[in-house]
């Protein structure tokens, strides 16, 4: 049976400009290309999970505008259940993204309708109850994130939190997280440290949550568990084109891989889930765009096999 994943999070339309380099404060850089792409961390991770093979439902909000229609259509086209997607007055969320020739980016988000996701209804709660994994981020109001995580804990649903955008987190949320997924910058903010060495960051995160995944871009990922293994997972070697949604591809695929491996109870299962997530992130980075670049299961499996087959 397919993994059941519920995502409570944001949906934005991404306005993407490519340029030779990213501008510094006060600098104007002449861009090379412009496109609009459905995105938002929550919606991207929902699409990533669905393409990776999950039965995925999305809970979020879009505006009563043409951006909202496009965001809804994109989720539906990916096979995501959108019965939990509200349409509210006002504009949809928007992200302004610049990508340079080294595939680095910066992102500026205007929340729009995402800020209206202030409560969960009975159908949302029932979906969380029935899920294997609840996947959360921080682009919707924090009380809603806490409410969703609390319901998941009551139901025995695994809570995976991608703590992005980076922010210090309240103890009532951290106490509900089963797996925290962060990059190095986010890890330092959540842990309240200036450290930048992965092992030190993981030590600090384990003071807050039972399991932590540290994404390291082209270097792969590191993992630590209070009662289990410390793992370093190398990423597939690729030529990156656009890393905008690679983290979302990683996180969505990790939720699926974690559920499919029974909650990843041992080191071998965790290793396999993390390798699969790294393959998803790398496959995404080989293509331009956000949701348009998120890989399907076949692409993930192909890169996973090419990279990790025969590796202990």
PDB file of C-alpha atoms in Angstrom:
ATOM      1  CA  UNK A   1       0.000   0.000   0.000  1.00  0.00           C
ATOM      2  CA  UNK A   2       1.245   3.500  -0.839  1.00  0.00           C
ATOM      3  CA  UNK A   3       2.540   5.745   1.922  1.00  0.00           C
ATOM      4  CA  UNK A   4      -0.072   8.222   3.154  1.00  0.00           C
ATOM      5  CA  UNK A   5       1.327  11.744   3.553  1.00  0.00           C
ATOM      6  CA  UNK A   6      -0.521  14.891   4.614  1.00  0.00           C
ATOM      7  CA  UNK A   7       1.155  18.251   4.039  1.00  0.00           C
ATOM      8  CA  UNK A   8      -0.021  21.345   5.908  1.00  0.00           C
ATOM      9  CA  UNK A   9       1.724  24.324   4.363  1.00  0.00           C
ATOM     10  CA  UNK A  10       2.067  27.117   1.857  1.00  0.00           C
ATOM     11  CA  UNK A  11       1.334  27.546  -1.823  1.00  0.00           C
ATOM     12  CA  UNK A  12       2.986  30.390  -3.752  1.00  0.00           C
ATOM     13  CA  UNK A  13       3.453  31.371  -7.344  1.00  0.00           C
ATOM     14  CA  UNK A  14       7.196  31.693  -7.932  1.00  0.00           C
ATOM     15  CA  UNK A  15       8.405  34.600 -10.095  1.00  0.00           C
ATOM     16  CA  UNK A  16      11.855  33.424 -11.175  1.00  0.00           C
ATOM     17  CA  UNK A  17      14.657  35.426 -12.808  1.00  0.00           C
ATOM     18  CA  UNK A  18      17.959  33.878 -13.876  1.00  0.00           C
ATOM     19  CA  UNK A  19      21.048  36.118 -13.852  1.00  0.00           C
ATOM     20  CA  UNK A  20      24.854  35.920 -14.146  1.00  0.00           C
ATOM     21  CA  UNK A  21      25.182  36.608 -10.421  1.00  0.00           C
ATOM     22  CA  UNK A  22      22.938  37.446  -7.492  1.00  0.00           C
ATOM     23  CA  UNK A  23      22.652  41.168  -6.695  1.00  0.00           C
ATOM     24  CA  UNK A  24      24.220  42.635  -3.592  1.00  0.00           C
ATOM     25  CA  UNK A  25      22.313  45.188  -1.489  1.00  0.00           C
ATOM     26  CA  UNK A  26      21.658  48.277  -3.596  1.00  0.00           C
ATOM     27  CA  UNK A  27      22.896  46.633  -6.819  1.00  0.00           C
ATOM     28  CA  UNK A  28      20.895  46.108 -10.008  1.00  0.00           C
ATOM     29  CA  UNK A  29      21.791  43.040 -12.094  1.00  0.00           C
ATOM     30  CA  UNK A  30      20.470  42.528 -15.602  1.00  0.00           C
ATOM     31  CA  UNK A  31      18.622  39.211 -15.704  1.00  0.00           C
ATOM     32  CA  UNK A  32      18.636  36.673 -18.517  1.00  0.00           C
ATOM     33  CA  UNK A  33      15.304  34.849 -18.298  1.00  0.00           C
ATOM     34  CA  UNK A  34      11.948  35.112 -16.515  1.00  0.00           C
ATOM     35  CA  UNK A  35       9.289  32.497 -15.812  1.00  0.00           C
ATOM     36  CA  UNK A  36       6.405  31.887 -13.439  1.00  0.00           C
ATOM     37  CA  UNK A  37       6.251  28.519 -11.682  1.00  0.00           C
ATOM     38  CA  UNK A  38       3.820  27.126  -9.087  1.00  0.00           C
ATOM     39  CA  UNK A  39       5.679  26.745  -5.797  1.00  0.00           C
ATOM     40  CA  UNK A  40       5.576  27.325  -2.057  1.00  0.00           C
ATOM     41  CA  UNK A  41       7.339  24.968   0.349  1.00  0.00           C
ATOM     42  CA  UNK A  42       4.166  23.143   1.336  1.00  0.00           C
ATOM     43  CA  UNK A  43       2.828  22.725  -2.190  1.00  0.00           C
ATOM     44  CA  UNK A  44       6.248  21.747  -3.529  1.00  0.00           C
ATOM     45  CA  UNK A  45       6.665  19.083  -0.872  1.00  0.00           C
ATOM     46  CA  UNK A  46       3.148  17.783  -1.523  1.00  0.00           C
ATOM     47  CA  UNK A  47       3.902  17.473  -5.245  1.00  0.00           C
ATOM     48  CA  UNK A  48       7.268  15.876  -4.431  1.00  0.00           C
ATOM     49  CA  UNK A  49       5.622  13.296  -2.175  1.00  0.00           C
ATOM     50  CA  UNK A  50       2.914  12.506  -4.729  1.00  0.00           C
ATOM     51  CA  UNK A  51       5.420  12.120  -7.558  1.00  0.00           C
ATOM     52  CA  UNK A  52       7.533   9.916  -5.302  1.00  0.00           C
ATOM     53  CA  UNK A  53       4.587   7.540  -4.979  1.00  0.00           C
ATOM     54  CA  UNK A  54       2.626   8.669  -1.920  1.00  0.00           C
ATOM     55  CA  UNK A  55      -1.096   9.170  -1.541  1.00  0.00           C
ATOM     56  CA  UNK A  56      -0.740  12.817  -0.602  1.00  0.00           C
ATOM     57  CA  UNK A  57      -3.273  15.358   0.675  1.00  0.00           C
ATOM     58  CA  UNK A  58      -2.570  19.076   0.954  1.00  0.00           C
ATOM     59  CA  UNK A  59      -4.034  21.512   3.489  1.00  0.00           C
ATOM     60  CA  UNK A  60      -3.442  25.177   2.657  1.00  0.00           C
ATOM     61  CA  UNK A  61      -4.922  28.378   1.247  1.00  0.00           C
ATOM     62  CA  UNK A  62      -4.776  30.279  -2.030  1.00  0.00           C
ATOM     63  CA  UNK A  63      -6.244  33.624  -3.023  1.00  0.00           C
ATOM     64  CA  UNK A  64      -9.279  34.337  -5.172  1.00  0.00           C
ATOM     65  CA  UNK A  65      -7.099  35.230  -8.154  1.00  0.00           C
ATOM     66  CA  UNK A  66      -5.663  33.639 -11.259  1.00  0.00           C
ATOM     67  CA  UNK A  67      -2.526  32.647  -9.325  1.00  0.00           C
ATOM     68  CA  UNK A  68      -4.728  30.658  -6.952  1.00  0.00           C
ATOM     69  CA  UNK A  69      -6.368  28.818  -9.831  1.00  0.00           C
ATOM     70  CA  UNK A  70      -2.984  27.929 -11.272  1.00  0.00           C
ATOM     71  CA  UNK A  71      -1.681  26.694  -7.913  1.00  0.00           C
ATOM     72  CA  UNK A  72      -4.717  24.467  -7.386  1.00  0.00           C
ATOM     73  CA  UNK A  73      -4.497  23.075 -10.926  1.00  0.00           C
ATOM     74  CA  UNK A  74      -0.828  22.241 -10.472  1.00  0.00           C
ATOM     75  CA  UNK A  75      -1.513  20.218  -7.323  1.00  0.00           C
ATOM     76  CA  UNK A  76      -4.378  18.372  -8.971  1.00  0.00           C
ATOM     77  CA  UNK A  77      -2.224  17.565 -12.014  1.00  0.00           C
ATOM     78  CA  UNK A  78       0.363  15.973  -9.694  1.00  0.00           C
ATOM     79  CA  UNK A  79      -2.282  13.744  -8.135  1.00  0.00           C
ATOM     80  CA  UNK A  80      -2.503  15.612  -4.811  1.00  0.00           C
ATOM     81  CA  UNK A  81      -5.812  15.548  -2.916  1.00  0.00           C
ATOM     82  CA  UNK A  82      -6.803  19.233  -2.628  1.00  0.00           C
ATOM     83  CA  UNK A  83     -10.004  18.927  -0.602  1.00  0.00           C
ATOM     84  CA  UNK A  84      -8.164  20.731   2.205  1.00  0.00           C
ATOM     85  CA  UNK A  85      -7.104  23.655  -0.013  1.00  0.00           C
ATOM     86  CA  UNK A  86      -9.139  26.782   0.799  1.00  0.00           C
ATOM     87  CA  UNK A  87      -9.765  29.748  -1.488  1.00  0.00           C
ATOM     88  CA  UNK A  88      -9.805  32.990   0.516  1.00  0.00           C
ATOM     89  CA  UNK A  89     -10.307  36.668  -0.405  1.00  0.00           C
ATOM     90  CA  UNK A  90      -7.231  38.574  -1.516  1.00  0.00           C
ATOM     91  CA  UNK A  91      -4.029  37.622  -3.325  1.00  0.00           C
ATOM     92  CA  UNK A  92      -2.263  34.280  -3.363  1.00  0.00           C
ATOM     93  CA  UNK A  93       1.217  33.951  -1.933  1.00  0.00           C
ATOM     94  CA  UNK A  94       4.116  34.984  -4.158  1.00  0.00           C
ATOM     95  CA  UNK A  95       7.848  34.210  -4.061  1.00  0.00           C
ATOM     96  CA  UNK A  96      10.429  36.356  -5.866  1.00  0.00           C
ATOM     97  CA  UNK A  97      13.399  34.134  -6.790  1.00  0.00           C
ATOM     98  CA  UNK A  98      16.735  34.940  -8.388  1.00  0.00           C
ATOM     99  CA  UNK A  99      19.009  32.122  -9.617  1.00  0.00           C
ATOM    100  CA  UNK A 100      22.616  32.617 -10.709  1.00  0.00           C
ATOM    101  CA  UNK A 101      24.822  30.614 -13.084  1.00  0.00           C
ATOM    102  CA  UNK A 102      26.203  28.562 -10.183  1.00  0.00           C
ATOM    103  CA  UNK A 103      22.608  27.446  -9.393  1.00  0.00           C
ATOM    104  CA  UNK A 104      22.598  29.430  -6.145  1.00  0.00           C
ATOM    105  CA  UNK A 105      19.491  31.456  -5.322  1.00  0.00           C
ATOM    106  CA  UNK A 106      17.788  33.898  -3.010  1.00  0.00           C
ATOM    107  CA  UNK A 107      14.077  33.886  -2.273  1.00  0.00           C
ATOM    108  CA  UNK A 108      11.738  36.620  -0.985  1.00  0.00           C
ATOM    109  CA  UNK A 109       8.213  35.518  -0.041  1.00  0.00           C
ATOM    110  CA  UNK A 110       4.978  37.535   0.336  1.00  0.00           C
ATOM    111  CA  UNK A 111       2.619  35.159   2.223  1.00  0.00           C
ATOM    112  CA  UNK A 112      -0.703  36.418   0.842  1.00  0.00           C
ATOM    113  CA  UNK A 113      -3.419  33.805   1.374  1.00  0.00           C
ATOM    114  CA  UNK A 114      -1.069  31.534   3.323  1.00  0.00           C
ATOM    115  CA  UNK A 115      -1.485  33.832   6.321  1.00  0.00           C
ATOM    116  CA  UNK A 116      -5.204  32.983   6.342  1.00  0.00           C
ATOM    117  CA  UNK A 117      -4.595  29.325   7.237  1.00  0.00           C
ATOM    118  CA  UNK A 118      -5.379  29.954  10.893  1.00  0.00           C
ATOM    119  CA  UNK A 119      -7.379  26.829  11.744  1.00  0.00           C
ATOM    120  CA  UNK A 120      -7.927  23.193  10.797  1.00  0.00           C
ATOM    121  CA  UNK A 121     -11.402  21.795  10.255  1.00  0.00           C
ATOM    122  CA  UNK A 122     -12.748  18.323  11.019  1.00  0.00           C
ATOM    123  CA  UNK A 123     -11.820  16.982   7.584  1.00  0.00           C
ATOM    124  CA  UNK A 124      -8.233  18.238   7.955  1.00  0.00           C
ATOM    125  CA  UNK A 125      -7.913  16.560  11.341  1.00  0.00           C
ATOM    126  CA  UNK A 126      -9.349  13.302  10.005  1.00  0.00           C
ATOM    127  CA  UNK A 127      -6.802  13.321   7.183  1.00  0.00           C
ATOM    128  CA  UNK A 128      -3.974  13.765   9.699  1.00  0.00           C
ATOM    129  CA  UNK A 129      -5.373  10.900  11.782  1.00  0.00           C
ATOM    130  CA  UNK A 130      -5.268   8.572   8.767  1.00  0.00           C
ATOM    131  CA  UNK A 131      -1.790   9.552   7.544  1.00  0.00           C
ATOM    132  CA  UNK A 132       1.511   7.756   8.018  1.00  0.00           C
ATOM    133  CA  UNK A 133       3.432  11.055   7.982  1.00  0.00           C
ATOM    134  CA  UNK A 134       2.438  14.672   8.579  1.00  0.00           C
ATOM    135  CA  UNK A 135       4.829  17.022   6.790  1.00  0.00           C
ATOM    136  CA  UNK A 136       5.094  20.605   8.030  1.00  0.00           C
ATOM    137  CA  UNK A 137       7.058  23.791   7.269  1.00  0.00           C
ATOM    138  CA  UNK A 138       6.991  27.357   8.637  1.00  0.00           C
ATOM    139  CA  UNK A 139       5.376  29.410   5.837  1.00  0.00           C
ATOM    140  CA  UNK A 140       1.891  29.319   7.419  1.00  0.00           C
ATOM    141  CA  UNK A 141       0.873  30.659  10.863  1.00  0.00           C
ATOM    142  CA  UNK A 142       2.779  28.911  13.646  1.00  0.00           C
ATOM    143  CA  UNK A 143      -0.324  28.109  15.765  1.00  0.00           C
ATOM    144  CA  UNK A 144      -1.680  26.086  12.828  1.00  0.00           C
ATOM    145  CA  UNK A 145       1.591  24.170  12.587  1.00  0.00           C
ATOM    146  CA  UNK A 146       1.450  23.412  16.321  1.00  0.00           C
ATOM    147  CA  UNK A 147      -2.214  22.372  16.103  1.00  0.00           C
ATOM    148  CA  UNK A 148      -1.499  19.984  13.241  1.00  0.00           C
ATOM    149  CA  UNK A 149       1.528  18.481  14.997  1.00  0.00           C
ATOM    150  CA  UNK A 150      -0.447  18.028  18.212  1.00  0.00           C
ATOM    151  CA  UNK A 151      -3.193  16.178  16.386  1.00  0.00           C
ATOM    152  CA  UNK A 152      -0.641  13.954  14.671  1.00  0.00           C
ATOM    153  CA  UNK A 153       0.940  13.069  18.011  1.00  0.00           C
ATOM    154  CA  UNK A 154      -2.488  12.090  19.387  1.00  0.00           C
ATOM    155  CA  UNK A 155      -3.133   9.911  16.325  1.00  0.00           C
ATOM    156  CA  UNK A 156       0.278   8.256  16.243  1.00  0.00           C
ATOM    157  CA  UNK A 157       1.155   9.918  12.924  1.00  0.00           C
ATOM    158  CA  UNK A 158       4.861  10.665  12.411  1.00  0.00           C
ATOM    159  CA  UNK A 159       5.610  14.401  12.425  1.00  0.00           C
ATOM    160  CA  UNK A 160       8.313  15.583  10.017  1.00  0.00           C
ATOM    161  CA  UNK A 161       9.079  19.298  10.327  1.00  0.00           C
ATOM    162  CA  UNK A 162      11.129  21.178   7.755  1.00  0.00           C
ATOM    163  CA  UNK A 163      11.986  24.241   9.835  1.00  0.00           C
ATOM    164  CA  UNK A 164      12.048  26.715   6.968  1.00  0.00           C
ATOM    165  CA  UNK A 165      12.107  29.665   6.785  1.00  0.00           C
ATOM    166  CA  UNK A 166      14.563  29.602   9.656  1.00  0.00           C
ATOM    167  CA  UNK A 167      13.170  30.718  13.014  1.00  0.00           C
ATOM    168  CA  UNK A 168      13.576  29.892  16.710  1.00  0.00           C
ATOM    169  CA  UNK A 169      10.861  27.385  17.599  1.00  0.00           C
ATOM    170  CA  UNK A 170       8.715  27.144  20.731  1.00  0.00           C
ATOM    171  CA  UNK A 171       9.119  24.166  23.032  1.00  0.00           C
ATOM    172  CA  UNK A 172       5.502  23.115  22.508  1.00  0.00           C
ATOM    173  CA  UNK A 173       6.221  22.507  18.811  1.00  0.00           C
ATOM    174  CA  UNK A 174       9.660  20.941  19.246  1.00  0.00           C
ATOM    175  CA  UNK A 175       8.171  18.477  21.715  1.00  0.00           C
ATOM    176  CA  UNK A 176       5.833  17.171  18.993  1.00  0.00           C
ATOM    177  CA  UNK A 177       8.459  16.657  16.257  1.00  0.00           C
ATOM    178  CA  UNK A 178       9.635  13.159  15.374  1.00  0.00           C
ATOM    179  CA  UNK A 179      12.064  14.129  12.598  1.00  0.00           C
ATOM    180  CA  UNK A 180      13.480  17.635  12.085  1.00  0.00           C
ATOM    181  CA  UNK A 181      14.826  18.480   8.612  1.00  0.00           C
ATOM    182  CA  UNK A 182      17.016  21.597   8.305  1.00  0.00           C
ATOM    183  CA  UNK A 183      19.919  22.973   6.328  1.00  0.00           C
ATOM    184  CA  UNK A 184      23.004  24.337   8.107  1.00  0.00           C
ATOM    185  CA  UNK A 185      21.692  27.899   8.409  1.00  0.00           C
ATOM    186  CA  UNK A 186      18.294  26.727   9.678  1.00  0.00           C
ATOM    187  CA  UNK A 187      19.955  24.345  12.130  1.00  0.00           C
ATOM    188  CA  UNK A 188      21.996  27.162  13.669  1.00  0.00           C
ATOM    189  CA  UNK A 189      18.905  29.365  14.040  1.00  0.00           C
ATOM    190  CA  UNK A 190      16.753  26.612  15.560  1.00  0.00           C
ATOM    191  CA  UNK A 191      19.515  25.524  17.928  1.00  0.00           C
ATOM    192  CA  UNK A 192      20.502  29.092  18.821  1.00  0.00           C
ATOM    193  CA  UNK A 193      24.181  28.548  18.035  1.00  0.00           C
ATOM    194  CA  UNK A 194      26.894  30.110  15.894  1.00  0.00           C
ATOM    195  CA  UNK A 195      28.452  26.699  15.240  1.00  0.00           C
ATOM    196  CA  UNK A 196      28.737  25.549  11.642  1.00  0.00           C
ATOM    197  CA  UNK A 197      30.261  22.053  11.933  1.00  0.00           C
ATOM    198  CA  UNK A 198      27.637  19.380  11.121  1.00  0.00           C
ATOM    199  CA  UNK A 199      28.407  17.186  14.108  1.00  0.00           C
ATOM    200  CA  UNK A 200      28.131  20.099  16.520  1.00  0.00           C
ATOM    201  CA  UNK A 201      24.892  21.253  14.914  1.00  0.00           C
ATOM    202  CA  UNK A 202      23.412  17.772  15.206  1.00  0.00           C
ATOM    203  CA  UNK A 203      24.433  17.582  18.871  1.00  0.00           C
ATOM    204  CA  UNK A 204      22.627  20.866  19.500  1.00  0.00           C
ATOM    205  CA  UNK A 205      19.509  19.748  17.618  1.00  0.00           C
ATOM    206  CA  UNK A 206      19.286  16.497  19.582  1.00  0.00           C
ATOM    207  CA  UNK A 207      18.868  18.598  22.709  1.00  0.00           C
ATOM    208  CA  UNK A 208      15.553  19.695  21.153  1.00  0.00           C
ATOM    209  CA  UNK A 209      14.226  16.801  19.028  1.00  0.00           C
ATOM    210  CA  UNK A 210      14.737  13.016  18.974  1.00  0.00           C
ATOM    211  CA  UNK A 211      15.927  12.794  15.332  1.00  0.00           C
ATOM    212  CA  UNK A 212      17.511  15.385  13.051  1.00  0.00           C
ATOM    213  CA  UNK A 213      18.403  15.441   9.374  1.00  0.00           C
ATOM    214  CA  UNK A 214      20.915  18.063   8.256  1.00  0.00           C
ATOM    215  CA  UNK A 215      20.860  18.751   4.515  1.00  0.00           C
ATOM    216  CA  UNK A 216      24.245  19.690   3.103  1.00  0.00           C
ATOM    217  CA  UNK A 217      23.533  20.491  -0.547  1.00  0.00           C
ATOM    218  CA  UNK A 218      26.021  18.842  -2.893  1.00  0.00           C
ATOM    219  CA  UNK A 219      27.632  17.136   0.116  1.00  0.00           C
ATOM    220  CA  UNK A 220      24.495  15.122   0.834  1.00  0.00           C
ATOM    221  CA  UNK A 221      22.957  14.841   4.296  1.00  0.00           C
ATOM    222  CA  UNK A 222      23.854  13.991   7.885  1.00  0.00           C
ATOM    223  CA  UNK A 223      21.571  12.274  10.394  1.00  0.00           C
ATOM    224  CA  UNK A 224      21.533  11.792  14.141  1.00  0.00           C
ATOM    225  CA  UNK A 225      19.194   9.962  16.499  1.00  0.00           C
ATOM    226  CA  UNK A 226      19.214  10.139  20.292  1.00  0.00           C
ATOM    227  CA  UNK A 227      19.010   6.353  20.512  1.00  0.00           C
ATOM    228  CA  UNK A 228      20.403   5.262  17.172  1.00  0.00           C
ATOM    229  CA  UNK A 229      22.939   5.886  14.455  1.00  0.00           C
ATOM    230  CA  UNK A 230      24.948   8.831  13.239  1.00  0.00           C
ATOM    231  CA  UNK A 231      24.984   8.735   9.464  1.00  0.00           C
ATOM    232  CA  UNK A 232      26.709  10.683   6.684  1.00  0.00           C
ATOM    233  CA  UNK A 233      24.999  10.218   3.312  1.00  0.00           C
ATOM    234  CA  UNK A 234      26.848  11.428   0.186  1.00  0.00           C
ATOM    235  CA  UNK A 235      24.757  12.958  -2.581  1.00  0.00           C
ATOM    236  CA  UNK A 236      24.753  11.734  -6.173  1.00  0.00           C
ATOM    237  CA  UNK A 237      27.317  13.542  -8.308  1.00  0.00           C
ATOM    238  CA  UNK A 238      25.464  15.699 -10.814  1.00  0.00           C
ATOM    239  CA  UNK A 239      25.783  18.972 -12.677  1.00  0.00           C
ATOM    240  CA  UNK A 240      23.281  21.261 -10.944  1.00  0.00           C
ATOM    241  CA  UNK A 241      21.111  23.566 -13.044  1.00  0.00           C
ATOM    242  CA  UNK A 242      18.769  25.041 -10.401  1.00  0.00           C
ATOM    243  CA  UNK A 243      18.703  24.168  -6.693  1.00  0.00           C
ATOM    244  CA  UNK A 244      15.523  26.158  -5.909  1.00  0.00           C
ATOM    245  CA  UNK A 245      13.302  23.156  -5.116  1.00  0.00           C
ATOM    246  CA  UNK A 246      15.968  20.555  -4.366  1.00  0.00           C
ATOM    247  CA  UNK A 247      15.375  20.827  -0.618  1.00  0.00           C
ATOM    248  CA  UNK A 248      11.641  20.360  -1.111  1.00  0.00           C
ATOM    249  CA  UNK A 249      12.258  17.325  -3.331  1.00  0.00           C
ATOM    250  CA  UNK A 250      14.512  15.888  -0.625  1.00  0.00           C
ATOM    251  CA  UNK A 251      11.997  16.486   2.166  1.00  0.00           C
ATOM    252  CA  UNK A 252       8.965  15.209   0.261  1.00  0.00           C
ATOM    253  CA  UNK A 253      10.813  12.072  -0.782  1.00  0.00           C
ATOM    254  CA  UNK A 254      12.154  11.567   2.737  1.00  0.00           C
ATOM    255  CA  UNK A 255       8.601  11.567   4.117  1.00  0.00           C
ATOM    256  CA  UNK A 256       7.648   8.882   1.579  1.00  0.00           C
ATOM    257  CA  UNK A 257      10.799   6.824   2.124  1.00  0.00           C
ATOM    258  CA  UNK A 258      10.428   7.051   5.896  1.00  0.00           C
ATOM    259  CA  UNK A 259       6.819   5.818   5.763  1.00  0.00           C
ATOM    260  CA  UNK A 260       7.555   3.050   3.264  1.00  0.00           C
ATOM    261  CA  UNK A 261      10.296   1.713   5.520  1.00  0.00           C
ATOM    262  CA  UNK A 262       8.026   1.400   8.540  1.00  0.00           C
ATOM    263  CA  UNK A 263       9.099   4.611  10.197  1.00  0.00           C
ATOM    264  CA  UNK A 264      12.752   3.793   9.429  1.00  0.00           C
ATOM    265  CA  UNK A 265      13.267   1.864  12.699  1.00  0.00           C
ATOM    266  CA  UNK A 266      16.914   0.844  12.209  1.00  0.00           C
ATOM    267  CA  UNK A 267      20.124   2.127  10.669  1.00  0.00           C
ATOM    268  CA  UNK A 268      19.682   0.253   7.382  1.00  0.00           C
ATOM    269  CA  UNK A 269      16.155   1.610   6.879  1.00  0.00           C
ATOM    270  CA  UNK A 270      17.193   5.151   7.778  1.00  0.00           C
ATOM    271  CA  UNK A 271      20.176   4.938   5.423  1.00  0.00           C
ATOM    272  CA  UNK A 272      17.963   3.767   2.562  1.00  0.00           C
ATOM    273  CA  UNK A 273      15.384   6.519   3.200  1.00  0.00           C
ATOM    274  CA  UNK A 274      18.077   9.207   3.310  1.00  0.00           C
ATOM    275  CA  UNK A 275      19.808   7.942   0.179  1.00  0.00           C
ATOM    276  CA  UNK A 276      16.464   7.941  -1.622  1.00  0.00           C
ATOM    277  CA  UNK A 277      15.821  11.520  -0.477  1.00  0.00           C
ATOM    278  CA  UNK A 278      19.302  12.592  -1.637  1.00  0.00           C
ATOM    279  CA  UNK A 279      18.600  11.035  -5.035  1.00  0.00           C
ATOM    280  CA  UNK A 280      15.338  13.011  -5.235  1.00  0.00           C
ATOM    281  CA  UNK A 281      17.059  16.287  -4.359  1.00  0.00           C
ATOM    282  CA  UNK A 282      19.825  15.694  -6.891  1.00  0.00           C
ATOM    283  CA  UNK A 283      17.383  14.697  -9.639  1.00  0.00           C
ATOM    284  CA  UNK A 284      15.465  17.923  -8.992  1.00  0.00           C
ATOM    285  CA  UNK A 285      18.611  20.071  -9.184  1.00  0.00           C
ATOM    286  CA  UNK A 286      19.321  18.785 -12.675  1.00  0.00           C
ATOM    287  CA  UNK A 287      16.284  20.669 -14.045  1.00  0.00           C
ATOM    288  CA  UNK A 288      15.183  24.330 -13.897  1.00  0.00           C
ATOM    289  CA  UNK A 289      12.170  25.516 -11.928  1.00  0.00           C
ATOM    290  CA  UNK A 290      10.441  24.645  -8.667  1.00  0.00           C
ATOM    291  CA  UNK A 291       7.451  22.301  -8.878  1.00  0.00           C
ATOM    292  CA  UNK A 292       8.193  21.695 -12.573  1.00  0.00           C
ATOM    293  CA  UNK A 293      11.581  20.198 -11.623  1.00  0.00           C
ATOM    294  CA  UNK A 294      10.347  17.811  -8.921  1.00  0.00           C
ATOM    295  CA  UNK A 295      11.204  14.267 -10.034  1.00  0.00           C
ATOM    296  CA  UNK A 296       8.866  11.302 -10.366  1.00  0.00           C
ATOM    297  CA  UNK A 297       9.512   7.952  -8.739  1.00  0.00           C
ATOM    298  CA  UNK A 298      11.215   6.478 -11.807  1.00  0.00           C
ATOM    299  CA  UNK A 299      13.756   9.330 -11.927  1.00  0.00           C
ATOM    300  CA  UNK A 300      14.478   8.968  -8.213  1.00  0.00           C
ATOM    301  CA  UNK A 301      14.896   5.202  -8.477  1.00  0.00           C
ATOM    302  CA  UNK A 302      17.224   5.531 -11.476  1.00  0.00           C
ATOM    303  CA  UNK A 303      19.571   7.985  -9.756  1.00  0.00           C
ATOM    304  CA  UNK A 304      19.376   6.029  -6.491  1.00  0.00           C
ATOM    305  CA  UNK A 305      20.423   2.827  -8.270  1.00  0.00           C
ATOM    306  CA  UNK A 306      23.183   4.539 -10.248  1.00  0.00           C
ATOM    307  CA  UNK A 307      24.637   6.114  -7.117  1.00  0.00           C
ATOM    308  CA  UNK A 308      24.142   3.670  -4.258  1.00  0.00           C
ATOM    309  CA  UNK A 309      23.818   0.188  -5.784  1.00  0.00           C
ATOM    310  CA  UNK A 310      26.513  -1.988  -4.240  1.00  0.00           C
ATOM    311  CA  UNK A 311      27.420   0.654  -1.637  1.00  0.00           C
ATOM    312  CA  UNK A 312      27.301  -0.787   1.911  1.00  0.00           C
TER     313      UNK A 312
END
